Amino acid sequence: MVTPIEITNAAEREIKHIMAHKNIPADYHLRVGVKGAGCGGMSYALGFDKPKTGDESFEINSIPVLIEKKHVMFLMGTKIDFYEGSEARGFTFINEPLQKKD
């Protein structure tokens, strides 16, 4: 199966740091999803959770990842990054449409 998301090196480092230092249980995985966000838009969700029925599971950069089957199509091509600046820090989601090949 094609992996629907990409995790950048910066995001990978931060996720692994959180998993190692924030008491995340060993049987939990990174859960990536989408939520409805008014006016037909959507927002992204990121957290840690146990696998559930209806999940697709992936291993990305040695990180176990869960995505609900119904969310996979909305996340296809999404890149998860981590930004750390002087005034803000956090995960960002970059969803670039697939380029049409002529």
PDB file of C-alpha atoms in Angstrom:
ATOM      1  CA  MET A   1       0.000   0.000   0.000  1.00  0.00           C
ATOM      2  CA  VAL A   2       1.183   3.518  -0.810  1.00  0.00           C
ATOM      3  CA  THR A   3       2.073   5.602   2.235  1.00  0.00           C
ATOM      4  CA  PRO A   4      -0.331   8.563   2.160  1.00  0.00           C
ATOM      5  CA  ILE A   5       1.779  10.960   4.241  1.00  0.00           C
ATOM      6  CA  GLU A   6       5.392  12.048   4.540  1.00  0.00           C
ATOM      7  CA  ILE A   7       7.109  12.991   7.790  1.00  0.00           C
ATOM      8  CA  THR A   8      10.005  15.435   7.449  1.00  0.00           C
ATOM      9  CA  ASN A   9      13.259  14.996   9.360  1.00  0.00           C
ATOM     10  CA  ALA A  10      12.358  17.844  11.738  1.00  0.00           C
ATOM     11  CA  ALA A  11       8.944  16.312  12.480  1.00  0.00           C
ATOM     12  CA  GLU A  12      10.486  12.862  12.894  1.00  0.00           C
ATOM     13  CA  ARG A  13      12.952  14.170  15.497  1.00  0.00           C
ATOM     14  CA  GLU A  14      10.187  15.907  17.458  1.00  0.00           C
ATOM     15  CA  ILE A  15       7.804  12.928  17.330  1.00  0.00           C
ATOM     16  CA  LYS A  16      10.534  10.553  18.524  1.00  0.00           C
ATOM     17  CA  HIS A  17      11.486  13.028  21.270  1.00  0.00           C
ATOM     18  CA  ILE A  18       7.865  13.195  22.458  1.00  0.00           C
ATOM     19  CA  MET A  19       7.538   9.413  22.376  1.00  0.00           C
ATOM     20  CA  ALA A  20      10.721   8.994  24.432  1.00  0.00           C
ATOM     21  CA  HIS A  21      10.221  11.789  26.975  1.00  0.00           C
ATOM     22  CA  LYS A  22       6.476  12.362  27.458  1.00  0.00           C
ATOM     23  CA  ASN A  23       5.436   8.980  28.906  1.00  0.00           C
ATOM     24  CA  ILE A  24       3.734   7.766  25.722  1.00  0.00           C
ATOM     25  CA  PRO A  25       2.941   4.061  26.304  1.00  0.00           C
ATOM     26  CA  ALA A  26       4.873   1.635  24.098  1.00  0.00           C
ATOM     27  CA  ASP A  27       1.679   0.238  22.541  1.00  0.00           C
ATOM     28  CA  TYR A  28       0.527   3.674  21.330  1.00  0.00           C
ATOM     29  CA  HIS A  29       1.073   4.897  17.775  1.00  0.00           C
ATOM     30  CA  LEU A  30       1.046   8.297  16.126  1.00  0.00           C
ATOM     31  CA  ARG A  31      -2.502   8.957  14.930  1.00  0.00           C
ATOM     32  CA  VAL A  32      -2.983  11.335  12.000  1.00  0.00           C
ATOM     33  CA  GLY A  33      -6.461  12.413  10.941  1.00  0.00           C
ATOM     34  CA  VAL A  34      -8.732  15.167   9.727  1.00  0.00           C
ATOM     35  CA  LYS A  35     -11.689  16.954  11.309  1.00  0.00           C
ATOM     36  CA  GLY A  36     -14.415  19.067   9.765  1.00  0.00           C
ATOM     37  CA  ALA A  37     -13.757  22.763  10.232  1.00  0.00           C
ATOM     38  CA  GLY A  38     -16.738  24.926   9.261  1.00  0.00           C
ATOM     39  CA  CYS A  39     -17.591  26.174   5.776  1.00  0.00           C
ATOM     40  CA  GLY A  40     -16.662  22.854   4.210  1.00  0.00           C
ATOM     41  CA  GLY A  41     -13.026  23.053   5.271  1.00  0.00           C
ATOM     42  CA  MET A  42     -11.030  20.655   7.362  1.00  0.00           C
ATOM     43  CA  SER A  43      -8.304  20.728   9.951  1.00  0.00           C
ATOM     44  CA  TYR A  44      -5.680  18.156  10.761  1.00  0.00           C
ATOM     45  CA  ALA A  45      -5.383  16.120  13.951  1.00  0.00           C
ATOM     46  CA  LEU A  46      -2.219  14.626  15.415  1.00  0.00           C
ATOM     47  CA  GLY A  47      -1.903  12.616  18.610  1.00  0.00           C
ATOM     48  CA  PHE A  48      -1.065   9.233  20.119  1.00  0.00           C
ATOM     49  CA  ASP A  49      -3.517   6.363  20.361  1.00  0.00           C
ATOM     50  CA  LYS A  50      -3.937   2.583  20.337  1.00  0.00           C
ATOM     51  CA  PRO A  51      -4.949   0.862  17.095  1.00  0.00           C
ATOM     52  CA  LYS A  52      -8.703   0.563  16.504  1.00  0.00           C
ATOM     53  CA  THR A  53     -10.902  -1.329  14.076  1.00  0.00           C
ATOM     54  CA  GLY A  54     -10.971   0.569  10.784  1.00  0.00           C
ATOM     55  CA  ASP A  55      -7.397   1.880  11.052  1.00  0.00           C
ATOM     56  CA  GLU A  56      -4.755   1.613   8.377  1.00  0.00           C
ATOM     57  CA  SER A  57      -1.303   1.255   9.912  1.00  0.00           C
ATOM     58  CA  PHE A  58       1.998   2.331   8.425  1.00  0.00           C
ATOM     59  CA  GLU A  59       5.579   2.579   9.573  1.00  0.00           C
ATOM     60  CA  ILE A  60       7.144   5.833   8.471  1.00  0.00           C
ATOM     61  CA  ASN A  61      10.752   6.588   9.448  1.00  0.00           C
ATOM     62  CA  SER A  62      10.485   3.923  12.192  1.00  0.00           C
ATOM     63  CA  ILE A  63       7.379   5.641  13.599  1.00  0.00           C
ATOM     64  CA  PRO A  64       4.211   3.524  13.845  1.00  0.00           C
ATOM     65  CA  VAL A  65       1.407   5.576  12.286  1.00  0.00           C
ATOM     66  CA  LEU A  66      -2.370   5.051  12.372  1.00  0.00           C
ATOM     67  CA  ILE A  67      -4.883   6.622   9.986  1.00  0.00           C
ATOM     68  CA  GLU A  68      -8.590   5.824   9.915  1.00  0.00           C
ATOM     69  CA  LYS A  69      -9.459   4.300   6.535  1.00  0.00           C
ATOM     70  CA  LYS A  70     -11.985   7.053   5.843  1.00  0.00           C
ATOM     71  CA  HIS A  71      -9.284   9.730   6.367  1.00  0.00           C
ATOM     72  CA  VAL A  72      -6.641   8.242   4.061  1.00  0.00           C
ATOM     73  CA  MET A  73      -7.952   9.909   0.886  1.00  0.00           C
ATOM     74  CA  PHE A  74      -7.970  13.344   2.580  1.00  0.00           C
ATOM     75  CA  LEU A  75      -4.379  12.925   3.766  1.00  0.00           C
ATOM     76  CA  MET A  76      -2.905  11.599   0.506  1.00  0.00           C
ATOM     77  CA  GLY A  77       0.154  13.692  -0.362  1.00  0.00           C
ATOM     78  CA  THR A  78       0.264  15.498   3.001  1.00  0.00           C
ATOM     79  CA  LYS A  79       3.635  16.309   4.510  1.00  0.00           C
ATOM     80  CA  ILE A  80       3.980  16.711   8.289  1.00  0.00           C
ATOM     81  CA  ASP A  81       6.709  19.137   9.301  1.00  0.00           C
ATOM     82  CA  PHE A  82       7.837  20.713  12.559  1.00  0.00           C
ATOM     83  CA  TYR A  83       8.566  24.425  12.762  1.00  0.00           C
ATOM     84  CA  GLU A  84      10.590  26.007  15.524  1.00  0.00           C
ATOM     85  CA  GLY A  85      11.014  29.758  15.379  1.00  0.00           C
ATOM     86  CA  SER A  86      11.626  32.569  17.846  1.00  0.00           C
ATOM     87  CA  GLU A  87       7.903  33.242  18.351  1.00  0.00           C
ATOM     88  CA  ALA A  88       6.239  29.910  17.563  1.00  0.00           C
ATOM     89  CA  ARG A  89       6.835  26.186  17.375  1.00  0.00           C
ATOM     90  CA  GLY A  90       4.681  23.290  16.351  1.00  0.00           C
ATOM     91  CA  PHE A  91       3.690  20.765  13.749  1.00  0.00           C
ATOM     92  CA  THR A  92       2.540  21.982  10.363  1.00  0.00           C
ATOM     93  CA  PHE A  93       0.686  20.123   7.630  1.00  0.00           C
ATOM     94  CA  ILE A  94       1.568  20.829   4.030  1.00  0.00           C
ATOM     95  CA  ASN A  95      -0.897  19.450   1.521  1.00  0.00           C
ATOM     96  CA  GLU A  96       0.433  19.955  -1.967  1.00  0.00           C
ATOM     97  CA  PRO A  97      -1.804  18.732  -4.775  1.00  0.00           C
ATOM     98  CA  LEU A  98      -0.340  16.017  -6.940  1.00  0.00           C
ATOM     99  CA  GLN A  99       1.189  17.432 -10.088  1.00  0.00           C
ATOM    100  CA  LYS A 100      -0.392  16.336 -13.343  1.00  0.00           C
ATOM    101  CA  LYS A 101       2.116  14.711 -15.666  1.00  0.00           C
ATOM    102  CA  ASP A 102       1.761  15.499 -19.372  1.00  0.00           C
TER     103      ASP A 102
END
